[in-house]
mmCIF file of C-alpha atoms and ligand atoms in Angstrom:
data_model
loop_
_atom_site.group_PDB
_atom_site.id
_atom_site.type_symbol
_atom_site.label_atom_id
_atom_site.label_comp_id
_atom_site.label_asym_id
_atom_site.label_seq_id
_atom_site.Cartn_x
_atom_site.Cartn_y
_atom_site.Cartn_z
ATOM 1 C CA UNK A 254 150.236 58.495 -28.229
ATOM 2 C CA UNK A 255 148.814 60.849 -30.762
ATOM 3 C CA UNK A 256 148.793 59.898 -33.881
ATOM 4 C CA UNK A 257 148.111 62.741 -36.828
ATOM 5 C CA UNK A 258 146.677 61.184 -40.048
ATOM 6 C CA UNK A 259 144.716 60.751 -42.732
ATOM 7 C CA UNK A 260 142.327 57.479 -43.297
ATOM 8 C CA UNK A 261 142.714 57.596 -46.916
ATOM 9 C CA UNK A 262 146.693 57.779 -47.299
ATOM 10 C CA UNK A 263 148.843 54.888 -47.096
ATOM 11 C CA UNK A 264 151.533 56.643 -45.709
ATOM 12 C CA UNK A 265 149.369 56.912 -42.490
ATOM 13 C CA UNK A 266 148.010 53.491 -42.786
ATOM 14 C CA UNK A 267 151.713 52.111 -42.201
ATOM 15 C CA UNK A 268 151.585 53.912 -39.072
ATOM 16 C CA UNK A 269 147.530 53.171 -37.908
ATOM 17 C CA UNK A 270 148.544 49.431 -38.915
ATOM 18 C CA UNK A 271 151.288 49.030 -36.821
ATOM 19 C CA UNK A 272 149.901 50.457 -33.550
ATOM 20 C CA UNK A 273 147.210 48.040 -34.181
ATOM 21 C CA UNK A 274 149.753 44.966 -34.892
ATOM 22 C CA UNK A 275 151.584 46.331 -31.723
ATOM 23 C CA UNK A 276 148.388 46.861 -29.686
ATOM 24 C CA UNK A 277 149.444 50.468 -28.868
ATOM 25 C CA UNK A 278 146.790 52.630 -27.683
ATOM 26 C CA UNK A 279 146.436 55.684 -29.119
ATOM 27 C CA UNK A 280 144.485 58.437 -30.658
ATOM 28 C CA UNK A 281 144.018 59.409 -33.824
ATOM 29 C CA UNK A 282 143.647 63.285 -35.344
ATOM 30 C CA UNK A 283 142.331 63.043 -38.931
ATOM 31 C CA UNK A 284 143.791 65.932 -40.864
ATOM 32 C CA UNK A 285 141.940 67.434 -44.113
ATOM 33 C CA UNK A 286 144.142 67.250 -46.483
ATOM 34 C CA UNK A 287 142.167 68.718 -49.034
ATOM 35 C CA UNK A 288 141.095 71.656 -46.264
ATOM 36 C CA UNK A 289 144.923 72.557 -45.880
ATOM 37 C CA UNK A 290 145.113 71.258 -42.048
ATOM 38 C CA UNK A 291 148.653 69.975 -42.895
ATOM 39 C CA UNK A 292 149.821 73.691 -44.019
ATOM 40 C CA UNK A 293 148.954 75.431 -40.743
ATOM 41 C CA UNK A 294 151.849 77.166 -38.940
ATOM 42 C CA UNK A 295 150.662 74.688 -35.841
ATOM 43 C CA UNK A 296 151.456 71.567 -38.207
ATOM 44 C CA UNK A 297 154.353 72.839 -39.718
ATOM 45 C CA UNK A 298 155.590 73.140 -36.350
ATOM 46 C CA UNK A 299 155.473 69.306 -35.685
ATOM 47 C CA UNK A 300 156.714 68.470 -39.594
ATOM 48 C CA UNK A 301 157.848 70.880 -41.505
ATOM 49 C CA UNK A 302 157.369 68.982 -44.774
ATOM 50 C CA UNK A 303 153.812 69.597 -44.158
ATOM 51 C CA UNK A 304 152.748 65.958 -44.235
ATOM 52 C CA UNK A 305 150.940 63.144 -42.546
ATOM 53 C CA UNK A 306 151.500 60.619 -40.761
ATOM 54 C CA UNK A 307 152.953 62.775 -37.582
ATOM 55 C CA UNK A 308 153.150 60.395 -33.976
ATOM 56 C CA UNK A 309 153.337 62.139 -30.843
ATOM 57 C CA UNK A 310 155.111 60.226 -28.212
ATOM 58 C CA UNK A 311 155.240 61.900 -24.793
ATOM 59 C CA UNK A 312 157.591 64.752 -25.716
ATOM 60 C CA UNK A 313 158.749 62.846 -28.651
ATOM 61 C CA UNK A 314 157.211 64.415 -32.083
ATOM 62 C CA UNK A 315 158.689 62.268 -35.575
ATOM 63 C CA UNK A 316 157.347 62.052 -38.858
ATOM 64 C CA UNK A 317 157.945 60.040 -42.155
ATOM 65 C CA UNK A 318 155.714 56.435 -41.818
ATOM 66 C CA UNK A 319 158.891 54.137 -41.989
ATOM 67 C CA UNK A 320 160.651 56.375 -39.440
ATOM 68 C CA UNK A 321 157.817 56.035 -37.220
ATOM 69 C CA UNK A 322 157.673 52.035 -37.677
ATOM 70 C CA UNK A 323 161.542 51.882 -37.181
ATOM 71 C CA UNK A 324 161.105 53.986 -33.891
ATOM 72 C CA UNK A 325 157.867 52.101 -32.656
ATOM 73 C CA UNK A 326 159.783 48.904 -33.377
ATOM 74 C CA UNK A 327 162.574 49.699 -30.953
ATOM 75 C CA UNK A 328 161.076 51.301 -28.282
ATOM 76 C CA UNK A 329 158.005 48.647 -28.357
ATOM 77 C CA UNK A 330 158.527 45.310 -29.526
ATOM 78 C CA UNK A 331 161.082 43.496 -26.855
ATOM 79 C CA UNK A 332 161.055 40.876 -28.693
ATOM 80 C CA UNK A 333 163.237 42.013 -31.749
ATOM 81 C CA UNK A 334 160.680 40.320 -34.201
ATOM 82 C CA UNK A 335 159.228 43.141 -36.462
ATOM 83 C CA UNK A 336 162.783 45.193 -36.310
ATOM 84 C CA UNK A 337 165.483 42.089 -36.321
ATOM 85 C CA UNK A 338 168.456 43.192 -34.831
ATOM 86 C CA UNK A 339 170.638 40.193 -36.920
ATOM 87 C CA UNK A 340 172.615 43.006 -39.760
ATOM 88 C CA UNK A 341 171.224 40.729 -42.567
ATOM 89 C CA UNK A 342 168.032 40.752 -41.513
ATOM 90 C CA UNK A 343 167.956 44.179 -40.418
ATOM 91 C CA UNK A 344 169.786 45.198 -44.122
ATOM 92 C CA UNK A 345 167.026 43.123 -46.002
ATOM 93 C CA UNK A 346 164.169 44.939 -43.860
ATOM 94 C CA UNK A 347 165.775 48.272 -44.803
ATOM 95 C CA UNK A 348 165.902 47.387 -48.205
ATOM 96 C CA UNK A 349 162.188 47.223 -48.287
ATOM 97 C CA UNK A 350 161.368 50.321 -46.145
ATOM 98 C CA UNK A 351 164.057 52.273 -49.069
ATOM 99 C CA UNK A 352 161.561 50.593 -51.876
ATOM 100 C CA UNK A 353 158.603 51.538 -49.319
ATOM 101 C CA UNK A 354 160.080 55.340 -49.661
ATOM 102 C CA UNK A 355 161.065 54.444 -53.421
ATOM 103 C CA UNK A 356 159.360 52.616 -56.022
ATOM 104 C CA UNK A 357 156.177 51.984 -53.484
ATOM 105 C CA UNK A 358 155.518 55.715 -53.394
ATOM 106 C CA UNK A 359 156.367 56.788 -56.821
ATOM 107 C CA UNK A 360 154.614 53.288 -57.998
ATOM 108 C CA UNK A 361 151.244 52.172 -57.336
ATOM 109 C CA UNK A 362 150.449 54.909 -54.646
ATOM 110 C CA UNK A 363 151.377 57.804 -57.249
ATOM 111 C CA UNK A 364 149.005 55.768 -59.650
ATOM 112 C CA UNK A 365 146.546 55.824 -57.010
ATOM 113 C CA UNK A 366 147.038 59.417 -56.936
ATOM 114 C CA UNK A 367 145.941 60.225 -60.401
ATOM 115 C CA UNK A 368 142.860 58.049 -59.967
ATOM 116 C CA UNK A 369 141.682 58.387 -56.551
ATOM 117 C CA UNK A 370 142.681 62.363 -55.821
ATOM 118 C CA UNK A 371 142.970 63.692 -59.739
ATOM 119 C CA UNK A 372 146.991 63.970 -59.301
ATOM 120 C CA UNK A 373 148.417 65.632 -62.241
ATOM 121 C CA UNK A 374 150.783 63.399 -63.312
ATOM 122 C CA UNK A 375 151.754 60.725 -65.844
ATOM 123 C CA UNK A 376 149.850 57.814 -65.143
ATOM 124 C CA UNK A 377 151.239 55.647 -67.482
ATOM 125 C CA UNK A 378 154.624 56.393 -66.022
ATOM 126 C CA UNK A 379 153.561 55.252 -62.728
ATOM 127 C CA UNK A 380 152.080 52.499 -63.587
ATOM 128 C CA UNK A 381 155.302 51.587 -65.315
ATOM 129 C CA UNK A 382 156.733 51.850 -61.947
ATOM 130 C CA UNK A 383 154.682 49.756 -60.347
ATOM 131 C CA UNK A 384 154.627 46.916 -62.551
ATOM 132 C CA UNK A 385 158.258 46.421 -62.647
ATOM 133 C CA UNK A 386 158.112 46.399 -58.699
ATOM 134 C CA UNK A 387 155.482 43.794 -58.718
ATOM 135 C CA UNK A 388 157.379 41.771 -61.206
ATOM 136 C CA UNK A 389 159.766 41.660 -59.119
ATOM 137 C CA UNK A 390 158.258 41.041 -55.654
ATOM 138 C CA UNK A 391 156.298 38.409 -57.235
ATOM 139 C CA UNK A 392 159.503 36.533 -58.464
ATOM 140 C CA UNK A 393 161.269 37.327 -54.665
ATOM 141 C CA UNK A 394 157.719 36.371 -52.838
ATOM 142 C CA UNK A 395 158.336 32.481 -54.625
ATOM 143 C CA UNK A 396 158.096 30.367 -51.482
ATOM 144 C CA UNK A 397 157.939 32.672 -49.047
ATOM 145 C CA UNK A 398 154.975 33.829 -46.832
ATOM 146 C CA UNK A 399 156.510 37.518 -45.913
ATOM 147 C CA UNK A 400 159.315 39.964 -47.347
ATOM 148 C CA UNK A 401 162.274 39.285 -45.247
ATOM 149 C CA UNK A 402 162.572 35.952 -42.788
ATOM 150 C CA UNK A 403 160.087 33.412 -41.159
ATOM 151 C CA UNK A 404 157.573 35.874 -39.488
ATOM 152 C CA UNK A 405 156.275 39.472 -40.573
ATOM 153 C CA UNK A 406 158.554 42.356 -40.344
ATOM 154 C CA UNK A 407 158.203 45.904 -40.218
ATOM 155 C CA UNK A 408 158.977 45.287 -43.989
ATOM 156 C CA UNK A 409 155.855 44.133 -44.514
ATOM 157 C CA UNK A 410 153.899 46.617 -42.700
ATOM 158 C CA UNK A 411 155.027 49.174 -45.095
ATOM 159 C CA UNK A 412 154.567 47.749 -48.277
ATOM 160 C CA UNK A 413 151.510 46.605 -47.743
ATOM 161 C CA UNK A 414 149.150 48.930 -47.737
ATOM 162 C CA UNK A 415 149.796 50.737 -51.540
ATOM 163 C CA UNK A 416 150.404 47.070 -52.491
ATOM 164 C CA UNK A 417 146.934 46.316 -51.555
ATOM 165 C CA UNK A 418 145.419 49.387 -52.895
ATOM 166 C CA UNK A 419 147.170 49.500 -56.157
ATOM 167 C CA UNK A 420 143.808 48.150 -58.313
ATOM 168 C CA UNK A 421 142.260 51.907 -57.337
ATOM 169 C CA UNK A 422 145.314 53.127 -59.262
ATOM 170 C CA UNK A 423 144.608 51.171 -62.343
ATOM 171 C CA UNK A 424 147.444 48.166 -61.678
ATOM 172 C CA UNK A 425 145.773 45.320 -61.101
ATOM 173 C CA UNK A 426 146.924 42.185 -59.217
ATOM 174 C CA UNK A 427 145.525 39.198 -60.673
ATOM 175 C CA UNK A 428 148.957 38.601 -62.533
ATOM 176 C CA UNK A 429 150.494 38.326 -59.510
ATOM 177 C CA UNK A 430 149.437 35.119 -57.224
ATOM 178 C CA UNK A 431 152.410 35.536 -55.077
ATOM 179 C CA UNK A 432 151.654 39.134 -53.862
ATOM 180 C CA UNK A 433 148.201 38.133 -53.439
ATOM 181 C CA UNK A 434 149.081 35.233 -50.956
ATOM 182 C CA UNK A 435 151.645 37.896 -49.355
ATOM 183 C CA UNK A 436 148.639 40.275 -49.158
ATOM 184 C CA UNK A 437 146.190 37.703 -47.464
ATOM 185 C CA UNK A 438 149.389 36.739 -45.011
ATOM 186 C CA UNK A 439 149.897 39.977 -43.781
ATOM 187 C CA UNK A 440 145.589 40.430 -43.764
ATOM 188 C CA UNK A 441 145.600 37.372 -41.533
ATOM 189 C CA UNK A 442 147.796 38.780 -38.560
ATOM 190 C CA UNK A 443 145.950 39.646 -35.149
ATOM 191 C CA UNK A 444 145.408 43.035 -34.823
ATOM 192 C CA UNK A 445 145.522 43.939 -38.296
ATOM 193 C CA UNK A 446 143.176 47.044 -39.617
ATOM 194 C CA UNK A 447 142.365 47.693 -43.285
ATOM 195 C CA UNK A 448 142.708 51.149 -45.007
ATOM 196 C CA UNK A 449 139.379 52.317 -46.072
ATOM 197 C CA UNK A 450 138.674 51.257 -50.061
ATOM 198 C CA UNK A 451 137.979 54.339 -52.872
ATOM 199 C CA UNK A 452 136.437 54.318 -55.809
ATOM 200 C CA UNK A 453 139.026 55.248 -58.116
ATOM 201 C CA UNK A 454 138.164 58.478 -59.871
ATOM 202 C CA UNK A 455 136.479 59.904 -56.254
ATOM 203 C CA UNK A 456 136.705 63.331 -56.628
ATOM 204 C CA UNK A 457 138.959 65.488 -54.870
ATOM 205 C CA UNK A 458 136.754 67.512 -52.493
ATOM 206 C CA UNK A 459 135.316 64.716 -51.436
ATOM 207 C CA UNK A 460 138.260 63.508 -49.724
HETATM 208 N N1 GSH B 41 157.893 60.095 -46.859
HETATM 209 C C1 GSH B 41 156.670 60.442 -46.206
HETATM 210 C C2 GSH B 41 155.604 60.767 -47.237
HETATM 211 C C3 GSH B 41 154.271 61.143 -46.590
HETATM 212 C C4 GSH B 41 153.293 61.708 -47.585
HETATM 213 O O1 GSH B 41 153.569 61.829 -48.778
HETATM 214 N N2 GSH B 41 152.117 62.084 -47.062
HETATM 215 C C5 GSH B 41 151.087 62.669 -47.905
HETATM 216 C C6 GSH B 41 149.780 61.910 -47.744
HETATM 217 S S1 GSH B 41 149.890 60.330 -48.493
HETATM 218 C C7 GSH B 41 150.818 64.089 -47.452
HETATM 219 O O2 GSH B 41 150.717 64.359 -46.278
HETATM 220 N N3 GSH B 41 150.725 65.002 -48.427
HETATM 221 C C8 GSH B 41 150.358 66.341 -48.166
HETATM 222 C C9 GSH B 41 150.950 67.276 -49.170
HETATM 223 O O3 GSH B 41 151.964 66.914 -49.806
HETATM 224 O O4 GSH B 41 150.428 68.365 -49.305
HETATM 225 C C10 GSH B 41 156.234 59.282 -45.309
HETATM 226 O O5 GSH B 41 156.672 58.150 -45.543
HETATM 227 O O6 GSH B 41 155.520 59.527 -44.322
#
């Protein structure tokens, strides 16, 4: 497997951390996103929206990071555990890849935007966004040691990493004791990989 990425973006980190969790070998292409990699005709080919993270599966080319969890979660976990195939469960893990696609993105990892890669826009908006998520994960998080069920879902692979990363955005997460212990949970599975930390404020063409 081939997976197209860049160390810096959560998006990508979804994927890297789940082929880790899975112990799926593959390799990994790190695109400069700042150099434009990701707006070559030869990129474009395999996703058109011009993004990362892009998996290569045999013939099998798919893009979007929950897409590519959903997929590696069917074709590679036998045991129904990170994709639970109970409609509940499966409806609550969806839920959380939608907020993953949702409020996660245009949350803390938009706030991380401004700071980390000098987005251009409203930061205080963002962070809005992201601290009416939190106040609500930390209320949903009372009692329970991962998003949806008894064991670590697919769920949690993809909100963690913008979760985790939100302080480089300016949100911090010392209000939020509940997160934290869902952080270190998800921290303390085997196989799990960490994104890379930033200095918020890095500049752009240093990325
Ligand atoms: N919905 C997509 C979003 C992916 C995304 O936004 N990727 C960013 C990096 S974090 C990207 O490749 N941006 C390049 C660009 O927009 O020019 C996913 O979940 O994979």
């Amino acid at each position: 497997m081939k997976l197209y990425g860049f160390p810096l973006s959560g998006h990508s980190h979804r994927a890297e951390l789940f082929l880790n969790l899975l112990e799926l070998p593959y390799e990994f292409v790190p695109m400069s996103l700042a150099g434009g990699k990701h707006r070559t005709p030869e990129f474009l080919a395999l996703n058109g929206f011009g993004e990362v993270p892009v998996l290569e599966d045999g013939g099998a080319v798919l893009s979007d990071s929950t897409a590519i969890l959903v997929y590696l979660a069917a074709k590679y976990d036998d045991s129904g555990r990170w994709l639970p195939r109970d409609p509940l469960a499966a409806a609550n893990v969806q839920r959380w890849l939608s907020a993953a696609s949702g409020k996660i993105a245009y949350g803390p990892a938009a706030a991380r935007m401004v700071t980390v890669f000098g987005a251009r826009i409203d930061h205080e908006f963002v962070k809005g966004v992201a601290v009416r998520l939190f106040d609500v994960m930390e209320r949903e998080l009372e009692g329970r040691r991962y998003l949806v069920g008894e064991h670590a879902t697919i769920a949690d692979v993809a909100a963690f990493s913008y979760i985790e990363h939100a302080p480089e955005g300016g949100v911090p997460l010392k209000p939020y004791p509940n997160i934290r212990a869902w952080l270190a949970n998800v921290r303390a599975l085997p196989g799990f990989v960490a994104m890379p930390a930033t200095q918020a404020g890095v500049a752009p063409e240093q990325v």
